[in-house]
Amino acid sequence: MANLNSLGYSRPAASMLARGEPMVWLTGAGLVVGLLMVVSLVAFVFLRGAVTFWPATVLRAELTSGIVAQGEVTRTESFTPDASFLSALNAADRDRAEQEIKHGHGELKRRLVRIGNFEITGEHFMWVEDFRIAPGGEKYPEWLVVLERMSWGRFYGTPVAYLANGEVVADGPAAAWAAFEAGDRGEHAAEGLVLRLVTSGGQLSDIEVSEIVRGYRGNDLDWADKLSLYVSRWHEYLTAEPREANSEGGVFPAIFGTIVMTLGMTILVVPFGVMAALYLREYARQGWLTSVVRISINNLAGVPSIVFGVFGMGFFSYLVGGSIDAIFFADKLPNPTFGTGGIMWASLTLALLTLPVVIVATEEALAAVPSSMREGSFACGATKWQTIQRVVLPRALPGIMTGAILAMARGAGEVAPLMLVGAVKLAPELPLDMTFPFFHPERSFMHLGFHIYDLGFQSQNSEAAKPMVFTTTMLLMGIVLFLNAAAIWLRSRLTRKFSGSKF
Amino acid sequence: MEELQAPPAMDRLSALAAGTVVPAEIHPELQDEEMILEVADFNLSYGSKQVLFDVNLPVPRGKVTALIGPSGCGKSTLLRSVNRMNDLIDNVTITGDMSLGGDTVYGRGVDVIELRRRMGMVFQKSNPFPMSIRDNVTYALQINGERNRAVLNEVCETALRGAALWDEVHDRLDESALGMSGGQQQRLCIARAIAAEPEVLLMDEPCSALDPIATTRVEELILKLRGDYTVLIVTHNMQQASRVSDYTAFMYLGQVVEYGPTAKLFTNPLLKETEDYITGRFG
Ligand SMILES: Nc1ncnc2c1ncn2[C@@H]1O[C@H](COP(=O)(O)OP(=O)(O)OP(=O)(O)O)[C@@H](O)[C@H]1O
Ligand SMILES: [Mg+2]
């Protein structure tokens, strides 16, 4: 080099493009954008979903109008009021509002308070603007308790007495609460036990202890109490049945339904997909016909999933299921047994939906098996099927597993077709239980994806359901992640078994 | 030694290049051998491209026969024709026949699977199967329905000893064969090919991917197999051909040019073309 330079040789300046730098940045940017979107989506869901069960402070806001709002603060925000908002206020309120606007850059602060006590108030939530609160009216009372109930949603009030069979056994907040805490609650509670509370409006309200799932003093929780409350709510969420139109309680049936449906789908789709790919790649004569079949299969992956749902409903539920009913369950007609949505039809529909994924992945895996291996097997006198079974399939197994994993991820997150073939808002029974024949393929089932849709768009109490949407989304993503991780672990074990790569 | 009136060298080569069939010079020593494989008037084309022209090649039983010739002259094609591996390729047309131990290879109603079981094949690139070392070696027996563990284990040991691999792998027979070194893998493929005691062992440049030490071992192995097995080996290495083979056939452009005892072919060939090729003057 030194010689060349001393001879006056200089390397022609390579253009930026020739050295490839811009492509590094461009491709890197592509990755970054993709990652950023994924990470921010996951982070958003996680941040919103993880805090749902963390207990909030309980506010008692005495308003200038004389109304007292009492409940958990679920959200705090600033908003810019428009003229009509201000003109609807009375003079004193408008004064305070205008004062606040002047100091607060044109914005007003308000809090969304979950006031509960639905049977009395007829509302679940109430916006409390700061200017409406009477001076000194913002309080966090020590004895204000939160009760989570079997029905009617949460209750906020101050305990005044504890009654057994109509007799007052404990009087005053401290004694009543101590008596309540000492005993069992929910379905374990004895009959006739009642907690008497006073509401924000000063009204007395008797609540049966057997109706109470959980009760705590919202402003008297230390860090450990909050944590144990959080854990206990998660526990309930993961193991219990839903209550209150799914906005309270657990999602266990949905978790169970999701997993059973996904595994069922995988069990159905993998053998079919592998068989189809085997025929296409190993037996069929490669030509225009196989190309057409391949293109069609790839196009199948682009068909909207709802179309599969319609097909599943029409073909599986009505035609196949209807025929099964007519033959085997004629005595139950007109009530359908198989002739309506069910977990088996849902699994089959999703199997159809994910079939292209499995076929394409398997075909690629088969194509990647070196032909020298096949030749070696044939040279040993193996038949075609022996070669496929003993050499080609084991070698292609990791690739086939990849296809199964992709299919599983696709199927577990699918909602639209499920609505037509058996996913329901509330399923009375699990598809797998202790009554003969243990697996009930005809039963409708709950599914986390459908649950999310139901919470987000069908709920009566949408404010209460909203945080649950994120929590459930988080859970669904966690389950998909778990299923994938399990399959990847299995694949890596198989890969290690079949292909060491030391050289 | 009889004096043949060989045509001038360039004439024969240009005749071959023009696609004219020129009968091979076959040394008279071969007439004393008992033949296990006979190739008779064998022609093969890939599509419209003819690759083998009227090949006549008797392969003596229990001897090592080497096929030499420049790249692309059809050695592999001929070798693969013996166990009908070319059946796997579309668009192959074949005329003529071969016979293995008196049985036709390309006749009507031949059971190809059965035929392949009578031969073993070692490829240029080692191709162990994705299974344990033991299963690799006993593959041919297993697909034949042999289930007896004792028999399989014994065959496995014999074949691995035969391929000079036993000492290296006897303590890891149940590990994946894909975890072995390249040279070990090739010897494993040889063990696999001899496990079913084939009548003919076909080897297509078995040492081309091996280091000198592994090559020596494979050559020793071939010498050891001589007598018990018939070996038909393709090689580009003249020294190797002269070291391991009893007979050598020189092929050029899809035809056998000269075929005779290795020692004679290498020191005193009948044809000038053979001498030229062996001494490296063309090819
Ligand atoms: N599958 C195939 N389809 C078409 N042509 C082929 C095929 N296999 C081989 N040929 C052609 O047949 C001719 C002979 O090939 P072959 O592999 O038998 O040569 P070879 O003597 O073994 O060469 P080398 O020493 O390089 O291995 C070559 O011209 C090659 O291009
Ligand atoms: Mg070759």
PDB file of N, CA and C in Angstrom, chain A residues 285-286 370 372-384 386-387 390-392 394-395 496-503, chain B residues 80 83 85 88 90 113 116-117 119 121 123 125 127-131 139-140 142-144 172 176 178-182 185 192:
ATOM      1  N   ARG A 285     -46.023 -34.747  -9.320  1.00  0.00           N
ATOM      2  CA  ARG A 285     -45.085 -34.378 -10.367  1.00  0.00           C
ATOM      3  C   ARG A 285     -45.087 -32.859 -10.448  1.00  0.00           C
ATOM      4  N   GLN A 286     -43.902 -32.251 -10.282  1.00  0.00           N
ATOM      5  CA  GLN A 286     -43.841 -30.787 -10.278  1.00  0.00           C
ATOM      6  C   GLN A 286     -44.168 -30.274 -11.675  1.00  0.00           C
ATOM      7  N   PRO A 370     -31.618 -32.052   2.201  1.00  0.00           N
ATOM      8  CA  PRO A 370     -30.715 -32.244   1.072  1.00  0.00           C
ATOM      9  C   PRO A 370     -31.092 -33.490   0.267  1.00  0.00           C
ATOM     10  N   SER A 372     -29.202 -35.310  -1.214  1.00  0.00           N
ATOM     11  CA  SER A 372     -28.217 -36.378  -0.995  1.00  0.00           C
ATOM     12  C   SER A 372     -28.705 -37.349   0.081  1.00  0.00           C
ATOM     13  N   MET A 373     -29.462 -36.830   1.046  1.00  0.00           N
ATOM     14  CA  MET A 373     -29.995 -37.715   2.088  1.00  0.00           C
ATOM     15  C   MET A 373     -31.013 -38.675   1.503  1.00  0.00           C
ATOM     16  N   ARG A 374     -31.880 -38.124   0.654  1.00  0.00           N
ATOM     17  CA  ARG A 374     -32.877 -38.985   0.026  1.00  0.00           C
ATOM     18  C   ARG A 374     -32.186 -40.056  -0.813  1.00  0.00           C
ATOM     19  N   GLU A 375     -31.188 -39.620  -1.601  1.00  0.00           N
ATOM     20  CA  GLU A 375     -30.491 -40.572  -2.463  1.00  0.00           C
ATOM     21  C   GLU A 375     -29.829 -41.660  -1.633  1.00  0.00           C
ATOM     22  N   GLY A 376     -29.214 -41.242  -0.518  1.00  0.00           N
ATOM     23  CA  GLY A 376     -28.578 -42.228   0.348  1.00  0.00           C
ATOM     24  C   GLY A 376     -29.560 -43.271   0.816  1.00  0.00           C
ATOM     25  N   SER A 377     -30.750 -42.804   1.141  1.00  0.00           N
ATOM     26  CA  SER A 377     -31.764 -43.738   1.615  1.00  0.00           C
ATOM     27  C   SER A 377     -32.232 -44.662   0.492  1.00  0.00           C
ATOM     28  N   PHE A 378     -32.462 -44.087  -0.686  1.00  0.00           N
ATOM     29  CA  PHE A 378     -32.881 -44.934  -1.808  1.00  0.00           C
ATOM     30  C   PHE A 378     -31.806 -45.948  -2.146  1.00  0.00           C
ATOM     31  N   ALA A 379     -30.548 -45.505  -2.058  1.00  0.00           N
ATOM     32  CA  ALA A 379     -29.449 -46.408  -2.401  1.00  0.00           C
ATOM     33  C   ALA A 379     -29.375 -47.582  -1.427  1.00  0.00           C
ATOM     34  N   CYS A 380     -29.914 -47.390  -0.225  1.00  0.00           N
ATOM     35  CA  CYS A 380     -29.943 -48.496   0.732  1.00  0.00           C
ATOM     36  C   CYS A 380     -31.108 -49.438   0.445  1.00  0.00           C
ATOM     37  N   GLY A 381     -31.898 -49.119  -0.547  1.00  0.00           N
ATOM     38  CA  GLY A 381     -33.024 -49.972  -0.880  1.00  0.00           C
ATOM     39  C   GLY A 381     -34.297 -49.583  -0.159  1.00  0.00           C
ATOM     40  N   ALA A 382     -34.387 -48.320   0.287  1.00  0.00           N
ATOM     41  CA  ALA A 382     -35.598 -47.885   0.965  1.00  0.00           C
ATOM     42  C   ALA A 382     -36.656 -47.518  -0.060  1.00  0.00           C
ATOM     43  N   THR A 383     -37.913 -47.735   0.311  1.00  0.00           N
ATOM     44  CA  THR A 383     -38.998 -47.283  -0.549  1.00  0.00           C
ATOM     45  C   THR A 383     -39.196 -45.795  -0.325  1.00  0.00           C
ATOM     46  N   LYS A 384     -40.042 -45.214  -1.140  1.00  0.00           N
ATOM     47  CA  LYS A 384     -40.311 -43.783  -1.016  1.00  0.00           C
ATOM     48  C   LYS A 384     -40.842 -43.445   0.379  1.00  0.00           C
ATOM     49  N   GLN A 386     -40.621 -45.184   3.157  1.00  0.00           N
ATOM     50  CA  GLN A 386     -39.606 -45.392   4.200  1.00  0.00           C
ATOM     51  C   GLN A 386     -38.640 -44.212   4.249  1.00  0.00           C
ATOM     52  N   THR A 387     -38.278 -43.734   3.083  1.00  0.00           N
ATOM     53  CA  THR A 387     -37.374 -42.586   3.038  1.00  0.00           C
ATOM     54  C   THR A 387     -38.015 -41.365   3.679  1.00  0.00           C
ATOM     55  N   ARG A 390     -38.459 -42.058   7.605  1.00  0.00           N
ATOM     56  CA  ARG A 390     -37.286 -42.218   8.462  1.00  0.00           C
ATOM     57  C   ARG A 390     -36.234 -41.142   8.261  1.00  0.00           C
ATOM     58  N   VAL A 391     -36.179 -40.556   7.081  1.00  0.00           N
ATOM     59  CA  VAL A 391     -35.111 -39.588   6.822  1.00  0.00           C
ATOM     60  C   VAL A 391     -35.659 -38.179   6.608  1.00  0.00           C
ATOM     61  N   VAL A 392     -36.645 -38.055   5.716  1.00  0.00           N
ATOM     62  CA  VAL A 392     -37.092 -36.721   5.326  1.00  0.00           C
ATOM     63  C   VAL A 392     -37.850 -36.033   6.460  1.00  0.00           C
ATOM     64  N   PRO A 394     -37.991 -36.651   9.845  1.00  0.00           N
ATOM     65  CA  PRO A 394     -37.188 -36.243  11.006  1.00  0.00           C
ATOM     66  C   PRO A 394     -36.324 -35.027  10.714  1.00  0.00           C
ATOM     67  N   ARG A 395     -35.768 -35.001   9.519  1.00  0.00           N
ATOM     68  CA  ARG A 395     -34.907 -33.878   9.178  1.00  0.00           C
ATOM     69  C   ARG A 395     -35.735 -32.593   9.034  1.00  0.00           C
ATOM     70  N   ARG A 496     -31.798 -30.575  18.376  1.00  0.00           N
ATOM     71  CA  ARG A 496     -30.565 -31.083  18.948  1.00  0.00           C
ATOM     72  C   ARG A 496     -30.475 -32.589  18.763  1.00  0.00           C
ATOM     73  N   LYS A 497     -31.649 -33.239  18.834  1.00  0.00           N
ATOM     74  CA  LYS A 497     -31.634 -34.677  18.713  1.00  0.00           C
ATOM     75  C   LYS A 497     -31.274 -35.114  17.296  1.00  0.00           C
ATOM     76  N   PHE A 498     -31.785 -34.355  16.318  1.00  0.00           N
ATOM     77  CA  PHE A 498     -31.627 -34.826  14.942  1.00  0.00           C
ATOM     78  C   PHE A 498     -30.450 -34.227  14.206  1.00  0.00           C
ATOM     79  N   SER A 499     -29.951 -33.123  14.646  1.00  0.00           N
ATOM     80  CA  SER A 499     -28.861 -32.558  13.872  1.00  0.00           C
ATOM     81  C   SER A 499     -27.835 -31.892  14.766  1.00  0.00           C
ATOM     82  N   GLY A 500     -26.874 -32.649  15.173  1.00  0.00           N
ATOM     83  CA  GLY A 500     -25.713 -32.035  15.794  1.00  0.00           C
ATOM     84  C   GLY A 500     -24.991 -31.329  14.671  1.00  0.00           C
ATOM     85  N   SER A 501     -24.248 -30.302  14.984  1.00  0.00           N
ATOM     86  CA  SER A 501     -23.604 -29.608  13.866  1.00  0.00           C
ATOM     87  C   SER A 501     -22.114 -29.419  14.136  1.00  0.00           C
ATOM     88  N   LYS A 502     -21.546 -30.312  14.902  1.00  0.00           N
ATOM     89  CA  LYS A 502     -20.094 -30.219  15.113  1.00  0.00           C
ATOM     90  C   LYS A 502     -19.382 -30.686  13.854  1.00  0.00           C
ATOM     91  N   PHE A 503     -18.352 -29.993  13.494  1.00  0.00           N
ATOM     92  CA  PHE A 503     -17.566 -30.442  12.352  1.00  0.00           C
ATOM     93  C   PHE A 503     -16.085 -30.325  12.636  1.00  0.00           C
TER      94      PHE A 503
ATOM     95  N   ARG B  80     -24.213 -44.445 -11.167  1.00  0.00           N
ATOM     96  CA  ARG B  80     -25.588 -44.307 -10.671  1.00  0.00           C
ATOM     97  C   ARG B  80     -26.564 -45.132 -11.490  1.00  0.00           C
ATOM     98  N   ASN B  83     -27.175 -48.913  -9.912  1.00  0.00           N
ATOM     99  CA  ASN B  83     -28.259 -49.194  -8.951  1.00  0.00           C
ATOM    100  C   ASN B  83     -29.500 -48.359  -9.257  1.00  0.00           C
ATOM    101  N   MET B  85     -30.146 -45.287  -9.717  1.00  0.00           N
ATOM    102  CA  MET B  85     -30.430 -44.022  -9.047  1.00  0.00           C
ATOM    103  C   MET B  85     -30.941 -42.992 -10.045  1.00  0.00           C
ATOM    104  N   LEU B  88     -34.602 -41.619 -10.357  1.00  0.00           N
ATOM    105  CA  LEU B  88     -35.158 -40.518  -9.581  1.00  0.00           C
ATOM    106  C   LEU B  88     -35.191 -39.217 -10.375  1.00  0.00           C
ATOM    107  N   ASP B  90     -36.092 -37.015 -13.692  1.00  0.00           N
ATOM    108  CA  ASP B  90     -37.031 -37.007 -14.816  1.00  0.00           C
ATOM    109  C   ASP B  90     -36.241 -36.939 -16.120  1.00  0.00           C
ATOM    110  N   ILE B 113     -36.264 -51.779  -5.761  1.00  0.00           N
ATOM    111  CA  ILE B 113     -35.933 -51.771  -4.332  1.00  0.00           C
ATOM    112  C   ILE B 113     -35.056 -52.980  -4.002  1.00  0.00           C
ATOM    113  N   ARG B 116     -31.597 -52.579  -5.447  1.00  0.00           N
ATOM    114  CA  ARG B 116     -30.729 -51.650  -4.714  1.00  0.00           C
ATOM    115  C   ARG B 116     -30.238 -52.284  -3.425  1.00  0.00           C
ATOM    116  N   ARG B 117     -31.035 -53.189  -2.882  1.00  0.00           N
ATOM    117  CA  ARG B 117     -30.611 -53.826  -1.637  1.00  0.00           C
ATOM    118  C   ARG B 117     -29.410 -54.730  -1.858  1.00  0.00           C
ATOM    119  N   MET B 119     -26.909 -53.847  -3.551  1.00  0.00           N
ATOM    120  CA  MET B 119     -25.737 -52.997  -3.763  1.00  0.00           C
ATOM    121  C   MET B 119     -25.621 -51.975  -2.652  1.00  0.00           C
ATOM    122  N   MET B 121     -23.929 -48.052  -1.798  1.00  0.00           N
ATOM    123  CA  MET B 121     -23.393 -46.908  -2.532  1.00  0.00           C
ATOM    124  C   MET B 121     -22.823 -45.887  -1.565  1.00  0.00           C
ATOM    125  N   PHE B 123     -21.378 -41.993  -1.522  1.00  0.00           N
ATOM    126  CA  PHE B 123     -21.425 -40.808  -2.370  1.00  0.00           C
ATOM    127  C   PHE B 123     -20.204 -39.927  -2.131  1.00  0.00           C
ATOM    128  N   LYS B 125     -20.149 -36.783  -1.400  1.00  0.00           N
ATOM    129  CA  LYS B 125     -20.334 -36.014  -0.177  1.00  0.00           C
ATOM    130  C   LYS B 125     -21.012 -36.939   0.822  1.00  0.00           C
ATOM    131  N   ASN B 127     -23.360 -38.435   3.444  1.00  0.00           N
ATOM    132  CA  ASN B 127     -24.771 -38.111   3.656  1.00  0.00           C
ATOM    133  C   ASN B 127     -25.370 -38.961   4.772  1.00  0.00           C
ATOM    134  N   PRO B 128     -24.864 -38.784   5.991  1.00  0.00           N
ATOM    135  CA  PRO B 128     -25.473 -39.522   7.102  1.00  0.00           C
ATOM    136  C   PRO B 128     -26.922 -39.080   7.299  1.00  0.00           C
ATOM    137  N   PHE B 129     -27.738 -39.968   7.808  1.00  0.00           N
ATOM    138  CA  PHE B 129     -29.147 -39.646   8.052  1.00  0.00           C
ATOM    139  C   PHE B 129     -29.308 -38.985   9.413  1.00  0.00           C
ATOM    140  N   PRO B 130     -30.370 -38.221   9.579  1.00  0.00           N
ATOM    141  CA  PRO B 130     -30.584 -37.565  10.876  1.00  0.00           C
ATOM    142  C   PRO B 130     -31.068 -38.555  11.922  1.00  0.00           C
ATOM    143  N   MET B 131     -30.218 -39.454  12.322  1.00  0.00           N
ATOM    144  CA  MET B 131     -30.579 -40.433  13.356  1.00  0.00           C
ATOM    145  C   MET B 131     -29.295 -40.874  14.037  1.00  0.00           C
ATOM    146  N   TYR B 139     -29.415 -49.108   8.936  1.00  0.00           N
ATOM    147  CA  TYR B 139     -30.587 -48.606   8.214  1.00  0.00           C
ATOM    148  C   TYR B 139     -31.106 -49.619   7.184  1.00  0.00           C
ATOM    149  N   ALA B 140     -30.183 -50.139   6.376  1.00  0.00           N
ATOM    150  CA  ALA B 140     -30.615 -51.048   5.307  1.00  0.00           C
ATOM    151  C   ALA B 140     -31.317 -52.276   5.880  1.00  0.00           C
ATOM    152  N   GLN B 142     -32.851 -52.400   8.844  1.00  0.00           N
ATOM    153  CA  GLN B 142     -34.106 -52.007   9.491  1.00  0.00           C
ATOM    154  C   GLN B 142     -35.225 -51.833   8.470  1.00  0.00           C
ATOM    155  N   ILE B 143     -34.915 -51.187   7.367  1.00  0.00           N
ATOM    156  CA  ILE B 143     -35.989 -51.006   6.386  1.00  0.00           C
ATOM    157  C   ILE B 143     -36.357 -52.332   5.737  1.00  0.00           C
ATOM    158  N   ASN B 144     -35.472 -53.291   5.883  1.00  0.00           N
ATOM    159  CA  ASN B 144     -35.773 -54.629   5.375  1.00  0.00           C
ATOM    160  C   ASN B 144     -36.597 -55.426   6.374  1.00  0.00           C
ATOM    161  N   ARG B 172     -20.404 -44.114  21.643  1.00  0.00           N
ATOM    162  CA  ARG B 172     -21.483 -43.137  21.409  1.00  0.00           C
ATOM    163  C   ARG B 172     -22.348 -43.527  20.216  1.00  0.00           C
ATOM    164  N   SER B 176     -26.375 -38.651  17.783  1.00  0.00           N
ATOM    165  CA  SER B 176     -26.690 -38.321  16.386  1.00  0.00           C
ATOM    166  C   SER B 176     -25.449 -38.453  15.511  1.00  0.00           C
ATOM    167  N   LEU B 178     -24.950 -36.836  12.966  1.00  0.00           N
ATOM    168  CA  LEU B 178     -24.606 -35.546  12.384  1.00  0.00           C
ATOM    169  C   LEU B 178     -23.601 -34.797  13.245  1.00  0.00           C
ATOM    170  N   GLY B 179     -23.317 -35.335  14.426  1.00  0.00           N
ATOM    171  CA  GLY B 179     -22.335 -34.693  15.279  1.00  0.00           C
ATOM    172  C   GLY B 179     -20.920 -35.203  15.048  1.00  0.00           C
ATOM    173  N   MET B 180     -20.723 -36.022  14.014  1.00  0.00           N
ATOM    174  CA  MET B 180     -19.382 -36.568  13.779  1.00  0.00           C
ATOM    175  C   MET B 180     -18.594 -35.649  12.856  1.00  0.00           C
ATOM    176  N   SER B 181     -17.285 -35.876  12.790  1.00  0.00           N
ATOM    177  CA  SER B 181     -16.461 -35.089  11.873  1.00  0.00           C
ATOM    178  C   SER B 181     -16.736 -35.547  10.442  1.00  0.00           C
ATOM    179  N   GLY B 182     -16.327 -34.738   9.479  1.00  0.00           N
ATOM    180  CA  GLY B 182     -16.586 -35.057   8.079  1.00  0.00           C
ATOM    181  C   GLY B 182     -16.014 -36.405   7.673  1.00  0.00           C
ATOM    182  N   GLN B 185     -17.965 -39.135   9.203  1.00  0.00           N
ATOM    183  CA  GLN B 185     -19.254 -39.300   8.532  1.00  0.00           C
ATOM    184  C   GLN B 185     -19.093 -40.125   7.262  1.00  0.00           C
ATOM    185  N   ARG B 192     -22.343 -48.037   6.497  1.00  0.00           N
ATOM    186  CA  ARG B 192     -23.752 -48.224   6.165  1.00  0.00           C
ATOM    187  C   ARG B 192     -23.890 -49.010   4.865  1.00  0.00           C
TER     188      ARG B 192
END
